[in-house]
Coordinates of C-alpha atoms and ligand atoms in Angstrom, one line a residue:
M11 CA 45.9 7.1 39.0
Y12 CA 45.8 4.6 36.2
T13 CA 45.0 5.4 32.6
T14 CA 41.8 4.3 30.9
L15 CA 43.2 3.1 27.6
S16 CA 40.5 4.4 25.3
G17 CA 40.6 3.1 21.8
R18 CA 38.5 6.0 20.5
E19 CA 41.3 8.6 20.5
P20 CA 43.9 6.5 18.6
A21 CA 41.2 5.2 16.3
S22 CA 40.0 8.7 15.4
G23 CA 43.6 9.7 14.4
I24 CA 43.8 6.7 12.1
I25 CA 40.4 7.4 10.6
E26 CA 41.2 11.1 10.0
N27 CA 44.3 10.0 8.1
A28 CA 42.2 7.5 6.1
K29 CA 39.8 10.2 5.2
H30 CA 42.5 12.3 3.7
I31 CA 43.8 9.4 1.7
V32 CA 40.3 8.6 0.4
K33 CA 39.9 12.2 -0.8
T34 CA 43.0 11.9 -2.9
M35 CA 41.9 8.6 -4.5
K36 CA 40.5 8.3 -8.1
R37 CA 37.5 6.4 -6.8
A38 CA 36.0 5.5 -3.4
P39 CA 37.3 2.3 -1.9
H40 CA 34.5 -0.3 -1.5
L41 CA 34.1 -2.6 1.5
A42 CA 31.5 -5.4 1.5
I43 CA 30.4 -7.4 4.5
I44 CA 28.7 -10.7 4.6
L45 CA 26.5 -11.1 7.7
M46 CA 24.9 -14.5 8.2
G47 CA 22.2 -14.9 10.8
N48 CA 21.0 -12.3 13.3
D49 CA 23.5 -12.3 16.2
S50 CA 22.8 -9.0 17.9
A51 CA 26.5 -8.2 18.7
S52 CA 27.4 -8.9 15.1
E53 CA 24.6 -6.6 13.9
L54 CA 26.1 -3.8 16.0
Y55 CA 29.7 -4.4 14.8
V56 CA 28.7 -4.5 11.2
R57 CA 26.7 -1.3 11.6
K58 CA 29.7 0.4 13.1
K59 CA 32.0 -0.7 10.3
I60 CA 29.6 0.5 7.6
Q61 CA 28.9 3.8 9.3
K62 CA 32.6 4.5 9.8
A63 CA 33.5 3.6 6.2
E64 CA 30.7 5.8 4.8
S65 CA 31.6 8.6 7.1
I66 CA 35.0 9.0 5.4
G67 CA 33.7 8.7 1.8
M68 CA 34.1 5.0 1.3
L69 CA 31.4 2.7 -0.1
A70 CA 30.1 -0.1 2.0
T71 CA 27.7 -2.8 1.1
L72 CA 26.1 -5.3 3.4
F73 CA 25.1 -8.8 2.1
R74 CA 22.8 -10.7 4.4
L75 CA 22.3 -14.4 4.5
D76 CA 19.7 -16.2 6.6
G77 CA 21.1 -18.1 9.6
N78 CA 19.8 -21.4 8.0
A79 CA 21.4 -20.8 4.6
S80 CA 23.7 -23.6 3.5
E81 CA 27.4 -23.5 3.4
S82 CA 27.3 -23.7 -0.4
E83 CA 25.1 -20.6 -0.5
L84 CA 27.7 -18.8 1.6
L85 CA 30.5 -20.1 -0.5
G86 CA 28.6 -19.0 -3.6
L87 CA 28.3 -15.4 -2.3
V88 CA 32.0 -15.4 -1.4
K89 CA 32.9 -16.4 -5.0
R90 CA 30.6 -13.7 -6.3
L91 CA 32.3 -11.0 -4.2
N92 CA 35.8 -12.4 -5.3
M93 CA 34.7 -11.8 -8.9
D94 CA 33.0 -8.5 -8.4
T95 CA 35.4 -5.9 -9.7
S96 CA 33.6 -3.0 -7.9
I97 CA 34.5 -4.4 -4.5
D98 CA 38.0 -3.9 -3.1
G99 CA 37.8 -6.0 0.0
F100 CA 35.2 -7.9 2.0
I101 CA 34.8 -9.7 5.3
V102 CA 32.6 -12.5 6.6
Q103 CA 31.5 -11.4 10.0
S104 CA 32.1 -13.9 12.7
P105 CA 30.7 -15.9 14.6
L106 CA 29.1 -18.0 11.9
P107 CA 26.4 -20.5 12.6
K108 CA 27.6 -23.9 13.9
H109 CA 26.8 -25.8 10.6
I110 CA 29.3 -23.7 8.7
D111 CA 32.9 -24.8 8.3
Y112 CA 34.6 -21.5 9.0
P113 CA 38.1 -22.3 7.8
R114 CA 36.7 -23.5 4.5
V115 CA 34.8 -20.2 4.0
V116 CA 37.8 -18.1 4.9
E117 CA 40.0 -20.1 2.5
A118 CA 37.5 -19.3 -0.3
I119 CA 38.2 -15.6 0.0
D120 CA 40.5 -14.1 -2.6
P121 CA 43.6 -13.2 -0.5
G122 CA 43.8 -9.8 -2.4
K123 CA 40.3 -9.0 -1.0
D124 CA 40.8 -10.6 2.5
V125 CA 40.8 -7.3 4.5
D126 CA 40.5 -9.2 7.8
G127 CA 43.8 -10.9 7.0
W128 CA 42.5 -14.4 7.9
T129 CA 43.3 -16.5 4.8
S130 CA 46.3 -18.9 5.0
T131 CA 48.0 -16.8 2.4
N132 CA 47.8 -13.6 4.4
M133 CA 48.6 -15.3 7.7
G134 CA 51.5 -17.1 6.0
R135 CA 52.8 -13.9 4.6
M136 CA 52.6 -12.3 8.0
F137 CA 54.5 -15.2 9.6
L138 CA 57.2 -14.9 6.9
G139 CA 57.4 -11.1 7.2
I140 CA 56.3 -10.5 3.6
S141 CA 55.1 -6.9 3.5
E142 CA 52.3 -7.4 0.9
T143 CA 49.8 -8.8 3.3
F144 CA 46.7 -7.7 5.3
M145 CA 47.4 -7.8 9.0
P146 CA 44.5 -9.2 11.1
A147 CA 42.5 -6.1 12.2
T148 CA 42.0 -6.7 15.9
P149 CA 45.6 -7.8 16.8
M150 CA 47.0 -5.0 14.7
G151 CA 44.6 -2.6 16.4
I152 CA 45.9 -3.7 19.8
I153 CA 49.5 -3.2 18.8
K154 CA 48.7 0.3 17.6
M155 CA 46.9 1.0 20.8
L156 CA 49.9 0.0 22.9
D157 CA 52.1 2.2 20.7
Y158 CA 49.7 5.1 21.0
Y159 CA 50.0 4.9 24.8
K160 CA 53.8 4.5 24.6
V161 CA 53.7 1.1 26.2
D162 CA 57.1 -0.6 25.9
I163 CA 56.7 -4.1 24.4
A164 CA 60.2 -5.3 23.9
G165 CA 61.5 -7.4 26.8
K166 CA 58.1 -7.3 28.6
D167 CA 56.2 -10.3 29.9
V168 CA 52.9 -10.5 28.0
T169 CA 50.1 -12.9 28.9
I170 CA 47.3 -13.5 26.4
I171 CA 44.1 -15.2 27.4
G172 CA 42.7 -17.0 24.4
R173 CA 44.2 -18.9 21.5
G174 CA 41.7 -18.2 18.8
N175 CA 42.7 -17.7 15.2
V176 CA 41.2 -14.2 15.1
V177 CA 42.9 -12.7 18.1
G178 CA 45.1 -14.8 20.4
K179 CA 47.3 -16.6 17.9
P180 CA 48.1 -13.8 15.5
L181 CA 48.5 -11.4 18.3
A182 CA 51.0 -13.6 20.1
F183 CA 53.1 -13.7 16.9
M184 CA 52.9 -9.9 16.4
L185 CA 54.1 -9.3 20.0
L186 CA 56.8 -11.9 19.6
E187 CA 58.0 -9.9 16.5
R188 CA 58.2 -6.9 18.9
S189 CA 60.4 -8.9 21.2
A190 CA 57.9 -9.6 24.1
T191 CA 58.0 -12.8 26.0
I192 CA 54.6 -14.5 25.5
T193 CA 52.4 -16.7 27.6
I194 CA 49.2 -17.9 26.0
C195 CA 46.4 -19.2 28.2
H196 CA 43.2 -21.0 27.3
S197 CA 40.3 -22.9 28.8
R198 CA 42.6 -25.8 29.8
T199 CA 45.2 -23.6 31.6
G200 CA 45.6 -25.0 35.1
N201 CA 46.1 -21.8 37.1
L202 CA 45.1 -18.8 35.1
A203 CA 45.9 -16.3 37.8
E204 CA 49.5 -17.5 38.1
H205 CA 50.0 -16.5 34.5
T206 CA 48.0 -13.3 34.6
K207 CA 49.7 -11.9 37.7
K208 CA 53.2 -12.0 36.3
A209 CA 52.2 -10.0 33.2
D210 CA 53.5 -6.6 32.4
I211 CA 50.9 -6.6 29.7
L212 CA 47.8 -8.7 30.0
I213 CA 45.4 -9.2 27.0
S214 CA 42.2 -11.1 27.4
A215 CA 40.4 -12.4 24.4
A216 CA 38.3 -15.2 25.9
G217 CA 34.7 -13.8 25.5
K218 CA 34.0 -14.6 29.2
P219 CA 32.4 -11.6 31.0
H220 CA 34.5 -10.5 34.0
L221 CA 36.8 -13.4 33.9
V222 CA 39.7 -11.2 34.9
K223 CA 39.4 -9.9 38.5
A224 CA 41.5 -7.3 40.1
D225 CA 43.4 -9.9 42.2
M226 CA 44.6 -11.6 39.0
V227 CA 46.3 -8.4 37.8
R228 CA 49.8 -7.0 38.7
E229 CA 49.8 -3.5 40.1
G230 CA 50.7 -1.0 37.4
A231 CA 50.2 -3.5 34.5
Y232 CA 48.6 -2.7 31.2
V233 CA 45.4 -4.6 30.6
I234 CA 43.8 -4.8 27.2
D235 CA 40.3 -6.2 27.1
V236 CA 39.3 -7.7 23.8
G237 CA 36.3 -9.8 24.9
T238 CA 32.8 -8.7 24.5
G239 CA 30.0 -10.2 26.4
N240 CA 26.8 -9.3 28.2
I241 CA 25.8 -9.0 31.8
G242 CA 22.2 -8.0 32.5
G243 CA 21.7 -6.5 29.1
K244 CA 24.9 -4.4 29.3
T245 CA 27.9 -4.9 27.0
V246 CA 30.9 -5.8 29.1
G247 CA 34.4 -7.2 28.5
D248 CA 36.4 -10.1 30.0
V249 CA 37.9 -7.7 32.6
D250 CA 36.2 -6.4 35.7
F251 CA 37.1 -2.9 34.6
E252 CA 35.6 -1.1 37.6
N253 CA 38.0 -2.8 40.0
V254 CA 41.0 -3.5 37.7
I255 CA 41.3 0.2 36.8
K256 CA 42.1 0.9 40.5
K257 CA 45.4 -1.0 40.2
A258 CA 46.3 -1.1 36.5
H259 CA 45.9 0.8 33.2
C260 CA 43.0 -0.8 31.4
S261 CA 41.0 -0.5 28.2
P262 CA 37.3 -0.3 28.5
V263 CA 34.5 -2.2 26.8
P264 CA 32.9 -0.6 24.8
G265 CA 35.3 2.1 23.5
G266 CA 38.5 0.1 23.7
V267 CA 39.7 -2.4 21.2
G268 CA 36.4 -2.2 19.2
P269 CA 37.1 1.2 17.6
M270 CA 40.7 0.1 16.8
T271 CA 39.5 -3.0 15.0
V272 CA 37.2 -0.8 12.8
A273 CA 40.1 1.6 12.1
M274 CA 42.4 -1.2 11.1
L275 CA 39.8 -2.7 8.8
I276 CA 39.3 0.6 7.1
S277 CA 43.0 0.9 6.6
N278 CA 43.2 -2.5 5.1
V279 CA 40.3 -1.7 2.6
I280 CA 42.1 1.5 1.5
E281 CA 45.3 -0.6 1.1
A282 CA 43.4 -3.2 -1.0
A283 CA 41.9 -0.4 -3.2
L284 CA 45.3 1.3 -3.7
R285 CA 46.7 -2.0 -4.9
R286 CA 44.0 -2.3 -7.5
L287 CA 44.2 1.3 -8.8
Ligands
NAP7 P1 37.6 -17.8 20.2 O1 38.2 -18.2 19.0 O2 36.3 -18.6 20.7 O3 38.7 -17.9 21.4 C1 38.3 -17.8 22.7 C2 39.5 -18.3 23.5 O4 39.3 -18.1 24.9 C3 39.8 -19.8 23.4 O5 41.2 -20.0 23.1 C4 39.3 -20.4 24.7 O6 40.1 -21.5 25.1 C5 39.6 -19.3 25.6 N1 38.8 -19.3 26.8 C6 37.5 -19.4 27.0 N2 37.1 -19.5 28.3 C7 38.3 -19.4 29.0 C8 38.6 -19.4 30.4 N3 37.6 -19.5 31.3 N4 39.9 -19.3 30.7 C9 40.9 -19.1 29.8 N5 40.6 -19.2 28.5 C10 39.4 -19.3 28.1 O7 37.2 -16.3 20.3 P2 37.8 -15.1 19.5 O8 37.3 -15.0 18.1 O9 39.3 -15.1 19.7 O10 37.1 -13.9 20.3 C11 37.4 -13.7 21.7 C12 36.6 -12.6 22.2 O11 37.0 -11.4 21.6 C13 35.1 -12.7 22.0 O12 34.4 -12.1 23.1 C14 34.9 -11.8 20.8 O13 33.6 -11.2 20.7 C15 35.9 -10.7 21.1 N6 36.4 -10.0 19.9 C16 36.3 -8.6 19.9 C17 36.8 -7.9 18.9 C18 36.8 -6.4 18.9 O14 37.0 -5.8 17.9 N7 36.5 -5.8 20.1 C19 37.3 -8.5 17.7 C20 37.4 -9.9 17.7 C21 36.9 -10.7 18.8 P3 40.1 -22.9 24.3 O15 40.9 -22.7 23.0 O16 40.7 -23.9 25.2 O17 38.6 -23.2 24.0

């Protein structure tokens, strides 16, 4: 039998620990989230982040912007949150509407409040191994999940589907630091299955529902599904979980990487607050 790699168990341990730390702090750490537009998946993720933060005694504030708001309005809000001394860290929920230059917005965030770890300062620090950085929440959550399930990383062949800035690229770097041999695939990859089949650890972050079928997976591999999509109104991942779990260990969607992302975000906000105390 293969293991369902639930993210809920490891995340709850991290959250429990965070709760104890918050109790010892002079004041409650404060997370802010900017949500632009009304993407239904983003609404759900934001709600989960806020609920989890509040459930452990943190403060969480949501700032909404209309999907048609201009980039300068968004940049204005980012600047306001940078200056707001009551806020320890904030994120700009992705995806953003097409007319917004995402890198420009990310770069406007004060690196000391960049709890998603996406600014060039924090990414650069991560690449240079400088400890005072915020590690990107989702890739960090995936590493913690593999550690929780005692999956050896060093010396293993890891295939990542997706080369996005949020998951694929930083994750490849983190796994390289843990001495894995990395293959990164993307939409122009010629023969995807050729790369997925050889993986000891396969991680999919493409956002394409059921892209990864059982015949693309090695028997006994570890499969981490980052993607979130929708089939017939049901939230599904990139991996055809029902069939893949018959031959490999696999994380589910929902209940896999999502809770780990939230747990890592919460950890980063606490870290940001501790630095400011
Ligand atoms: P992204 O920046 O758009 O990257 C998607 C990547 O997938 C791109 O590199 C793209 O290739 C590749 N791709 C798309 N279709 C493909 C295909 N058929 N075969 C191979 N590669 C393909 O997206 P992202 O921000 O990294 O997010 C990826 C997914 O993860 C989304 O579903 C997102 O919702 C989810 N996500 C989940 C969490 C969580 O906490 N659970 C957190 C973050 C993201 P090209 O570069 O060639 O276009």
